[in-house]
Short mmCIF file of C-alpha atoms and ligand atoms in Angstrom, two decimals:
data_model
loop_
_atom_site.label_atom_id
_atom_site.label_comp_id
_atom_site.label_asym_id
_atom_site.label_seq_id
_atom_site.Cartn_x
_atom_site.Cartn_y
_atom_site.Cartn_z
CA UNK A 4 -132.14 -39.20 143.60
CA UNK A 5 -129.08 -38.53 141.50
CA UNK A 6 -129.12 -38.11 137.76
CA UNK A 7 -126.99 -40.14 135.36
CA UNK A 8 -127.41 -37.62 132.53
CA UNK A 9 -123.81 -36.41 132.55
CA UNK A 10 -122.42 -39.91 132.01
CA UNK A 11 -121.67 -40.92 128.43
CA UNK A 12 -123.73 -43.93 127.40
CA UNK A 13 -121.67 -47.10 127.04
CA UNK A 14 -124.01 -49.79 128.34
CA UNK A 15 -127.42 -50.28 129.89
CA UNK A 16 -126.96 -50.15 133.67
CA UNK A 17 -129.56 -51.13 136.30
CA UNK A 18 -131.19 -48.36 138.35
CA UNK A 19 -129.11 -48.89 141.47
CA UNK A 20 -126.27 -46.81 142.85
CA UNK A 21 -123.83 -48.60 145.13
CA UNK A 22 -122.53 -46.66 148.12
CA UNK A 23 -120.22 -49.03 149.95
CA UNK A 24 -119.07 -52.65 150.15
CA UNK A 25 -117.72 -55.18 152.61
CA UNK A 26 -116.25 -58.53 151.59
CA UNK A 27 -118.74 -60.28 149.28
CA UNK A 28 -121.46 -57.65 149.89
CA UNK A 29 -122.37 -54.33 148.28
CA UNK A 30 -124.85 -51.82 149.74
CA UNK A 31 -127.08 -49.45 147.79
CA UNK A 32 -128.30 -45.96 148.73
CA UNK A 33 -131.12 -47.48 150.83
CA UNK A 34 -128.71 -49.73 152.71
CA UNK A 35 -129.94 -52.88 150.93
CA UNK A 36 -127.28 -55.62 150.78
CA UNK A 37 -126.39 -57.35 147.52
CA UNK A 38 -124.35 -60.57 147.31
CA UNK A 39 -121.59 -59.79 144.81
CA UNK A 40 -120.44 -62.64 142.58
CA UNK A 41 -119.19 -60.22 139.90
CA UNK A 42 -116.66 -58.37 142.11
CA UNK A 43 -115.75 -55.65 139.65
CA UNK A 44 -115.46 -58.28 136.87
CA UNK A 45 -113.10 -60.74 138.61
CA UNK A 46 -111.13 -57.77 139.95
CA UNK A 47 -111.65 -57.53 143.74
CA UNK A 48 -109.45 -60.45 144.75
CA UNK A 49 -109.81 -59.71 148.46
CA UNK A 50 -113.45 -58.54 148.27
CA UNK A 51 -114.74 -55.06 149.09
CA UNK A 52 -113.12 -52.75 151.67
CA UNK A 53 -110.25 -55.18 152.33
CA UNK A 54 -108.26 -54.15 155.42
CA UNK A 55 -105.01 -55.20 153.69
CA UNK A 56 -105.69 -52.84 150.80
CA UNK A 57 -106.94 -49.98 152.97
CA UNK A 58 -103.78 -50.14 155.02
CA UNK A 59 -101.50 -50.23 151.94
CA UNK A 60 -103.38 -47.34 150.32
CA UNK A 61 -103.32 -45.15 153.42
CA UNK A 62 -99.70 -45.86 154.22
CA UNK A 63 -98.53 -45.13 150.67
CA UNK A 64 -100.81 -42.09 150.24
CA UNK A 65 -99.11 -40.52 153.24
CA UNK A 66 -95.66 -41.16 151.74
CA UNK A 67 -95.86 -40.35 148.02
CA UNK A 68 -98.56 -40.85 145.39
CA UNK A 69 -96.78 -40.05 142.16
CA UNK A 70 -93.17 -39.44 141.16
CA UNK A 71 -93.48 -39.84 137.34
CA UNK A 72 -92.45 -42.97 135.41
CA UNK A 73 -89.18 -41.19 134.61
CA UNK A 74 -87.95 -42.11 138.11
CA UNK A 75 -87.75 -45.28 140.16
CA UNK A 76 -90.04 -45.63 143.15
CA UNK A 77 -89.93 -48.18 145.92
CA UNK A 78 -93.39 -49.93 145.64
CA UNK A 79 -92.88 -50.35 141.86
CA UNK A 80 -89.53 -52.08 142.44
CA UNK A 81 -90.94 -54.23 145.25
CA UNK A 82 -93.94 -55.47 143.24
CA UNK A 83 -91.85 -56.08 140.09
CA UNK A 84 -89.40 -58.21 142.11
CA UNK A 85 -92.26 -60.12 143.70
CA UNK A 86 -93.97 -60.85 140.32
CA UNK A 87 -90.68 -61.84 138.72
CA UNK A 88 -89.98 -64.26 141.56
CA UNK A 89 -93.47 -65.77 141.43
CA UNK A 90 -93.73 -66.07 137.65
CA UNK A 91 -90.18 -66.98 136.63
CA UNK A 92 -90.32 -64.12 134.10
CA UNK A 93 -87.55 -61.61 134.60
CA UNK A 94 -88.85 -58.19 133.60
CA UNK A 95 -92.03 -56.28 134.46
CA UNK A 96 -93.64 -53.15 132.98
CA UNK A 97 -96.69 -51.75 134.82
CA UNK A 98 -99.72 -50.33 133.03
CA UNK A 99 -103.10 -48.95 134.09
CA UNK A 100 -105.36 -51.44 132.31
CA UNK A 101 -105.29 -54.91 130.85
CA UNK A 102 -105.77 -53.66 127.31
CA UNK A 103 -102.74 -51.41 127.72
CA UNK A 104 -100.68 -54.37 128.99
CA UNK A 105 -101.72 -56.39 125.93
CA UNK A 106 -100.89 -53.48 123.62
CA UNK A 107 -97.47 -53.59 125.24
CA UNK A 108 -97.24 -57.35 124.69
CA UNK A 109 -98.10 -56.91 120.99
CA UNK A 110 -95.55 -54.09 120.61
CA UNK A 111 -92.86 -56.13 122.39
CA UNK A 112 -93.51 -59.20 120.22
CA UNK A 113 -93.37 -57.06 117.06
CA UNK A 114 -90.15 -55.39 118.16
CA UNK A 115 -88.62 -58.79 119.01
CA UNK A 116 -89.79 -60.15 115.63
CA UNK A 117 -88.27 -57.22 113.83
CA UNK A 118 -84.81 -57.57 115.29
CA UNK A 119 -84.64 -61.29 116.12
CA UNK A 120 -86.82 -62.99 113.48
CA UNK A 121 -86.25 -61.19 110.23
CA UNK A 122 -89.03 -58.57 110.65
CA UNK A 123 -91.69 -61.12 111.58
CA UNK A 124 -94.77 -59.28 112.91
CA UNK A 125 -97.83 -61.54 112.65
CA UNK A 126 -99.48 -62.87 115.79
CA UNK A 127 -101.63 -66.02 115.80
CA UNK A 128 -104.76 -65.44 117.92
CA UNK A 129 -107.88 -67.49 118.68
CA UNK A 130 -111.60 -67.48 117.94
CA UNK A 131 -113.63 -66.15 120.88
CA UNK A 132 -110.56 -64.46 122.36
CA UNK A 133 -110.87 -61.27 124.39
CA UNK A 134 -107.83 -59.04 124.76
CA UNK A 135 -109.31 -55.60 125.45
CA UNK A 136 -110.94 -52.55 123.91
CA UNK A 137 -108.17 -50.53 122.29
CA UNK A 138 -107.93 -50.73 118.50
CA UNK A 139 -105.08 -53.28 118.42
CA UNK A 140 -106.52 -55.44 121.22
CA UNK A 141 -109.99 -55.39 119.61
CA UNK A 142 -108.32 -56.49 116.39
CA UNK A 143 -106.60 -59.32 118.26
CA UNK A 144 -109.89 -60.36 119.91
CA UNK A 145 -112.23 -62.88 118.33
CA UNK A 146 -115.35 -61.73 120.11
CA UNK A 147 -118.55 -62.39 118.20
CA UNK A 148 -119.97 -59.25 116.59
CA UNK A 149 -116.68 -57.33 116.85
CA UNK A 150 -115.30 -58.25 113.43
CA UNK A 151 -116.81 -55.21 111.71
CA UNK A 152 -116.49 -52.68 114.57
CA UNK A 153 -114.29 -49.56 114.21
CA UNK A 154 -112.77 -50.53 110.90
CA UNK A 155 -110.17 -50.40 109.57
CA UNK A 156 -108.76 -53.01 111.93
CA UNK A 157 -105.12 -53.12 113.00
CA UNK A 158 -103.58 -55.70 110.64
CA UNK A 159 -101.25 -58.53 111.55
CA UNK A 160 -103.50 -60.97 113.43
CA UNK A 161 -104.22 -64.49 112.12
CA UNK A 162 -107.15 -66.25 113.78
CA UNK A 163 -107.47 -70.00 114.45
CA UNK A 164 -110.00 -72.20 116.34
CA UNK A 165 -109.56 -73.18 119.97
CA UNK A 166 -107.77 -76.48 120.83
CA UNK A 167 -106.72 -77.13 117.25
CA UNK A 168 -102.94 -77.62 117.14
CA UNK A 169 -102.84 -78.34 113.42
CA UNK A 170 -104.55 -75.02 112.70
CA UNK A 171 -101.88 -73.23 114.74
CA UNK A 172 -99.16 -75.18 112.95
CA UNK A 173 -100.46 -74.14 109.51
CA UNK A 174 -100.95 -70.54 110.63
CA UNK A 175 -97.30 -70.15 111.72
CA UNK A 176 -95.04 -68.96 108.90
CA UNK A 177 -91.89 -66.87 108.38
CA UNK A 178 -93.83 -63.66 109.23
CA UNK A 179 -95.13 -65.06 112.56
CA UNK A 180 -93.57 -63.63 115.71
CA UNK A 181 -95.95 -64.99 118.39
CA UNK A 182 -99.02 -66.97 119.40
CA UNK A 183 -101.27 -65.14 121.86
CA UNK A 184 -104.08 -66.60 124.00
CA UNK A 185 -105.90 -66.68 127.30
CA UNK A 186 -105.36 -70.07 129.05
CA UNK A 187 -109.11 -69.93 129.81
CA UNK A 188 -111.28 -67.62 127.70
CA UNK A 189 -113.15 -65.76 130.46
CA UNK A 190 -115.16 -63.12 128.61
CA UNK A 191 -116.48 -65.56 126.03
CA UNK A 192 -117.94 -67.79 128.76
CA UNK A 193 -115.11 -69.61 130.59
CA UNK A 194 -114.10 -71.68 127.54
CA UNK A 195 -111.14 -73.89 128.34
CA UNK A 196 -108.07 -74.86 126.41
CA UNK A 197 -107.10 -78.42 127.39
CA UNK A 198 -103.84 -78.85 129.33
CA UNK A 199 -102.71 -81.19 126.56
CA UNK A 200 -103.28 -78.50 123.90
CA UNK A 201 -101.47 -75.86 126.01
CA UNK A 202 -98.47 -78.19 126.56
CA UNK A 203 -98.36 -79.08 122.85
CA UNK A 204 -98.69 -75.41 121.92
CA UNK A 205 -95.75 -74.62 124.21
CA UNK A 206 -93.68 -77.28 122.41
CA UNK A 207 -94.83 -76.04 118.99
CA UNK A 208 -93.73 -72.46 119.74
CA UNK A 209 -90.29 -73.84 120.78
CA UNK A 210 -90.11 -75.87 117.59
CA UNK A 211 -90.85 -72.84 115.37
CA UNK A 212 -88.95 -70.32 117.47
CA UNK A 213 -91.91 -67.98 118.01
CA UNK A 214 -93.08 -66.38 121.27
CA UNK A 215 -95.84 -67.69 123.47
CA UNK A 216 -97.88 -64.81 124.90
CA UNK A 217 -100.35 -65.67 127.66
CA UNK A 218 -103.05 -63.15 128.50
CA UNK A 219 -103.61 -64.01 132.17
CA UNK A 220 -105.46 -60.81 132.90
CA UNK A 221 -108.48 -62.76 134.10
CA UNK A 222 -106.91 -66.12 135.04
CA UNK A 223 -103.81 -64.80 136.84
CA UNK A 224 -103.26 -63.75 140.47
CA UNK A 225 -104.90 -66.74 142.08
CA UNK A 226 -108.20 -66.74 140.22
CA UNK A 227 -107.88 -70.36 139.05
CA UNK A 228 -106.38 -71.69 142.29
CA UNK A 229 -102.70 -71.35 141.39
CA UNK A 230 -100.90 -68.03 141.23
CA UNK A 231 -101.02 -68.21 137.40
CA UNK A 232 -103.07 -70.57 135.26
CA UNK A 233 -99.98 -71.58 133.25
CA UNK A 234 -98.58 -73.38 136.31
CA UNK A 235 -101.31 -76.00 136.47
CA UNK A 236 -101.55 -76.19 132.66
CA UNK A 237 -97.77 -76.68 132.29
CA UNK A 238 -97.10 -74.07 129.57
CA UNK A 239 -94.66 -71.40 130.77
CA UNK A 240 -95.00 -68.28 128.56
CA UNK A 241 -92.33 -65.98 127.09
CA UNK A 242 -94.60 -62.98 127.66
CA UNK A 243 -97.50 -62.73 130.09
CA UNK A 244 -100.00 -60.00 130.90
CA UNK A 245 -101.80 -59.47 134.23
CA UNK A 246 -104.58 -57.07 135.20
CA UNK A 247 -107.93 -57.33 136.91
CA UNK A 248 -107.14 -59.11 140.23
CA UNK A 249 -103.58 -57.73 140.34
CA UNK A 250 -104.66 -54.45 141.92
CA UNK A 251 -107.54 -56.01 143.88
CA UNK A 252 -109.76 -53.17 142.62
CA UNK A 253 -107.33 -50.31 141.84
CA UNK A 254 -106.35 -49.76 138.21
CA UNK A 255 -103.16 -51.76 137.80
CA UNK A 256 -101.94 -54.19 135.16
CA UNK A 257 -98.61 -55.55 134.07
CA UNK A 258 -96.60 -56.85 131.11
CA UNK A 259 -94.00 -59.49 132.02
CA UNK A 260 -91.35 -61.07 129.80
CA UNK A 261 -88.22 -63.17 129.86
CA UNK A 262 -85.12 -61.00 129.85
CA UNK A 263 -83.93 -62.20 126.43
CA UNK A 264 -87.18 -60.93 124.95
CA UNK A 265 -87.29 -57.59 126.78
CA UNK A 266 -85.98 -55.63 123.81
CA UNK A 267 -87.65 -52.25 124.27
CA UNK A 268 -85.31 -49.31 123.75
CA UNK A 269 -85.66 -45.87 125.28
CA UNK A 270 -88.81 -44.24 123.88
CA UNK A 271 -90.54 -47.43 122.75
CA UNK A 272 -92.83 -47.75 125.73
CA UNK A 273 -94.12 -45.57 128.53
CA UNK A 274 -97.15 -43.75 129.95
CA UNK A 275 -97.88 -41.03 132.50
CA UNK A 276 -99.29 -43.16 135.32
CA UNK A 277 -97.33 -46.35 134.67
CA UNK A 278 -95.91 -47.90 137.83
CA UNK A 279 -97.15 -45.11 140.08
CA UNK A 280 -96.35 -45.88 143.74
CA UNK A 281 -99.94 -45.68 145.04
CA UNK A 282 -101.25 -48.41 142.72
CA UNK A 283 -98.15 -50.62 142.92
CA UNK A 284 -98.14 -50.41 146.75
CA UNK A 285 -101.69 -51.74 146.76
CA UNK A 286 -100.86 -54.37 144.14
CA UNK A 287 -97.90 -55.50 146.23
CA UNK A 288 -100.11 -55.96 149.29
CA UNK A 289 -102.68 -57.88 147.24
CA UNK A 290 -100.09 -60.17 145.64
CA UNK A 291 -98.37 -60.78 149.00
CA UNK A 292 -101.70 -61.97 150.40
CA UNK A 293 -102.95 -64.00 147.42
CA UNK A 294 -99.60 -65.80 146.88
CA UNK A 295 -99.62 -67.35 150.37
CA UNK A 296 -99.92 -71.15 149.92
CA UNK A 297 -102.81 -71.30 152.41
CA UNK A 298 -104.66 -68.56 150.54
CA UNK A 299 -104.33 -70.38 147.21
CA UNK A 300 -105.42 -73.65 148.85
CA UNK A 301 -108.49 -71.74 150.08
CA UNK A 302 -109.27 -70.62 146.50
CA UNK A 303 -109.07 -74.21 145.25
CA UNK A 304 -111.28 -75.43 148.09
CA UNK A 305 -113.88 -72.69 147.56
CA UNK A 306 -113.73 -73.27 143.79
CA UNK A 307 -114.37 -77.01 144.21
CA UNK A 308 -117.23 -76.28 146.57
CA UNK A 309 -118.79 -73.70 144.22
CA UNK A 310 -118.56 -76.09 141.24
CA UNK A 311 -119.99 -78.96 143.32
CA UNK A 312 -122.94 -76.85 144.55
CA UNK A 313 -123.63 -75.55 141.03
CA UNK A 314 -123.55 -79.11 139.65
CA UNK A 315 -126.10 -80.20 142.25
CA UNK A 316 -128.29 -77.19 141.37
CA UNK A 317 -127.95 -77.95 137.67
CA UNK A 318 -129.13 -81.55 138.21
CA UNK A 319 -131.97 -80.38 140.46
CA UNK A 320 -133.24 -77.77 137.98
CA UNK A 321 -132.34 -79.52 134.74
CA UNK A 322 -129.73 -76.96 133.65
CA UNK A 323 -126.50 -77.64 131.74
CA UNK A 324 -122.73 -78.01 132.12
CA UNK A 325 -120.63 -76.50 134.92
CA UNK A 326 -117.04 -75.73 133.91
CA UNK A 327 -114.08 -73.67 134.96
CA UNK A 328 -111.14 -73.74 137.33
CA UNK A 329 -110.77 -72.32 140.82
CA UNK A 330 -113.12 -69.37 141.27
CA UNK A 331 -113.72 -68.75 137.57
CA UNK A 332 -116.77 -70.88 136.89
CA UNK A 333 -119.59 -70.97 134.32
CA UNK A 334 -122.98 -72.63 134.34
CA UNK A 335 -124.85 -73.42 131.12
CA UNK A 336 -128.56 -72.64 131.40
CA UNK A 337 -129.70 -74.76 128.47
CA UNK A 338 -131.67 -71.88 126.93
CA UNK A 339 -130.90 -68.21 126.11
CA UNK A 340 -132.31 -66.74 129.36
CA UNK A 341 -129.03 -65.35 130.81
CA UNK A 342 -130.12 -61.69 130.56
CA UNK A 343 -133.44 -62.35 132.30
CA UNK A 344 -131.73 -64.41 135.01
CA UNK A 345 -129.26 -61.57 135.66
CA UNK A 346 -132.08 -59.04 135.91
CA UNK A 347 -134.19 -61.21 138.15
CA UNK A 348 -131.12 -61.97 140.30
CA UNK A 349 -130.65 -58.26 140.89
CA UNK A 350 -134.22 -58.14 142.27
CA UNK A 351 -133.14 -60.98 144.58
CA UNK A 352 -130.12 -58.85 145.56
CA UNK A 353 -127.59 -61.08 143.78
CA UNK A 354 -125.01 -59.82 141.28
CA UNK A 355 -124.00 -62.34 138.62
CA UNK A 356 -122.93 -62.06 134.99
CA UNK A 357 -124.09 -63.65 131.77
CA UNK A 358 -121.22 -63.55 129.26
CA UNK A 359 -123.29 -65.47 126.68
CA UNK A 360 -127.05 -65.71 126.17
CA UNK A 361 -127.31 -69.19 127.70
CA UNK A 362 -124.51 -69.03 130.25
CA UNK A 363 -123.79 -67.55 133.69
CA UNK A 364 -120.35 -66.73 135.01
CA UNK A 365 -119.33 -66.63 138.67
CA UNK A 366 -116.23 -64.65 139.76
CA UNK A 367 -116.54 -64.02 143.49
CA UNK A 368 -113.90 -62.60 145.80
CA UNK A 369 -111.06 -65.11 146.24
CA UNK A 370 -111.78 -65.21 149.97
CA UNK A 371 -115.51 -65.97 149.52
CA UNK A 372 -116.90 -68.22 152.28
CA UNK A 373 -118.92 -71.45 152.04
CA UNK A 374 -121.87 -69.69 153.62
CA UNK A 375 -121.75 -67.01 150.93
CA UNK A 376 -121.60 -69.70 148.21
CA UNK A 377 -124.62 -71.39 149.87
CA UNK A 378 -126.51 -68.04 149.95
CA UNK A 379 -125.68 -67.47 146.29
CA UNK A 380 -126.96 -70.92 145.30
CA UNK A 381 -130.17 -70.44 147.34
CA UNK A 382 -130.78 -67.09 145.65
CA UNK A 383 -130.07 -68.55 142.24
CA UNK A 384 -132.50 -71.42 142.88
CA UNK A 385 -135.21 -68.90 143.80
CA UNK A 386 -134.41 -66.81 140.71
CA UNK A 387 -134.65 -69.77 138.31
CA UNK A 388 -137.93 -70.89 139.94
CA UNK A 389 -139.37 -67.36 139.75
CA UNK A 390 -138.40 -67.15 136.07
CA UNK A 391 -140.32 -70.32 135.16
C1 PLP B 28 -110.58 -57.83 131.11
C2 PLP B 28 -109.65 -58.45 130.15
C3 PLP B 28 -108.83 -57.68 129.33
C4 PLP B 28 -108.91 -56.19 129.27
O1 PLP B 28 -108.57 -55.59 130.49
P1 PLP B 28 -109.01 -54.06 130.77
O2 PLP B 28 -108.40 -53.77 132.10
O3 PLP B 28 -110.50 -54.05 130.77
O4 PLP B 28 -108.44 -53.24 129.65
C5 PLP B 28 -107.95 -58.32 128.49
N1 PLP B 28 -107.82 -59.66 128.48
C6 PLP B 28 -108.60 -60.45 129.28
C7 PLP B 28 -108.43 -61.93 129.24
C8 PLP B 28 -109.54 -59.89 130.13
O5 PLP B 28 -110.32 -60.65 130.88
#
């Protein structure tokens, strides 16, 4: 048995050490199989041990792993071109984490505001938002219980309620450079902005001449059934961030912007590992796979099936609402038993997440099968029964 003593405490983890994975399954030190509907927190787009990723990793590792961000490398150029083509945004900067991409988005918006909008620097953000765990992104977040953490906060964020256009309108002033939001708030429990609100918000930002920043770190790269959530919502951003599913499991994130807004000058932005060829080669293989029309159709089909099965289970067991889009789905439990359900699910060899006390979130691999969804629902039924 290994000891965890040398690891700094950051969260309570269950007493299980995972050794390997395959598709939607993880295996512990005893070879026990766990059905994984967390997938590295909506990260492993192609599931565990994907052949596509293994091949890209091995091929690139044999060529070159790191050349420094001071030089161009081929996978970085290839993935940037692919993302620009898919998103309609012209310029891409790669980072190692979502929080770092959002820091970059905040910096870019402030720089743009300084030179193009008379030093405007404030960013309108939303209640319940999650943008990461650096000081600025924690300050931009509206996560409950975070308002007093690690003070003093980074100033310059004005918070408004979700789906309230008038609140956004009154929050925008001469000092505002941008409005920043997740099209679906994943970490706070898959809380949706309506398409109507997102379209009106897009119009409002045009009207006031401020930037629209979409944090698609969780919703992007196929998760909601289109390549990016903004496509189905109809609100093209000026700046967008990607992370999580972009690398399919390797640390890779990105900041994208229209070319008119890409105003960084030499020295403004950078980082040792940014755009390194090993990670971008894997990201390129993942994005090439996920962006295939038949792959995205599969995500929509699996997402519909998952939501349908969860609705049936909810009716059967007297639980609450099912909501989400594609393979980012939440189930309301009706009472604050999420933590117990997650613990009991682990005993039933099922990995799920409870982002709120009375809510479960499902974020399986994007290539999850109907049989795996059926197995998950059967396990969940047993877990809820056992907990009663
Ligand atoms: C996970 C997440 C982040 C932070 O990404 P990290 O890679 O953990 O830094 C930011 N925004 C959203 C919407 C996320 O889901």
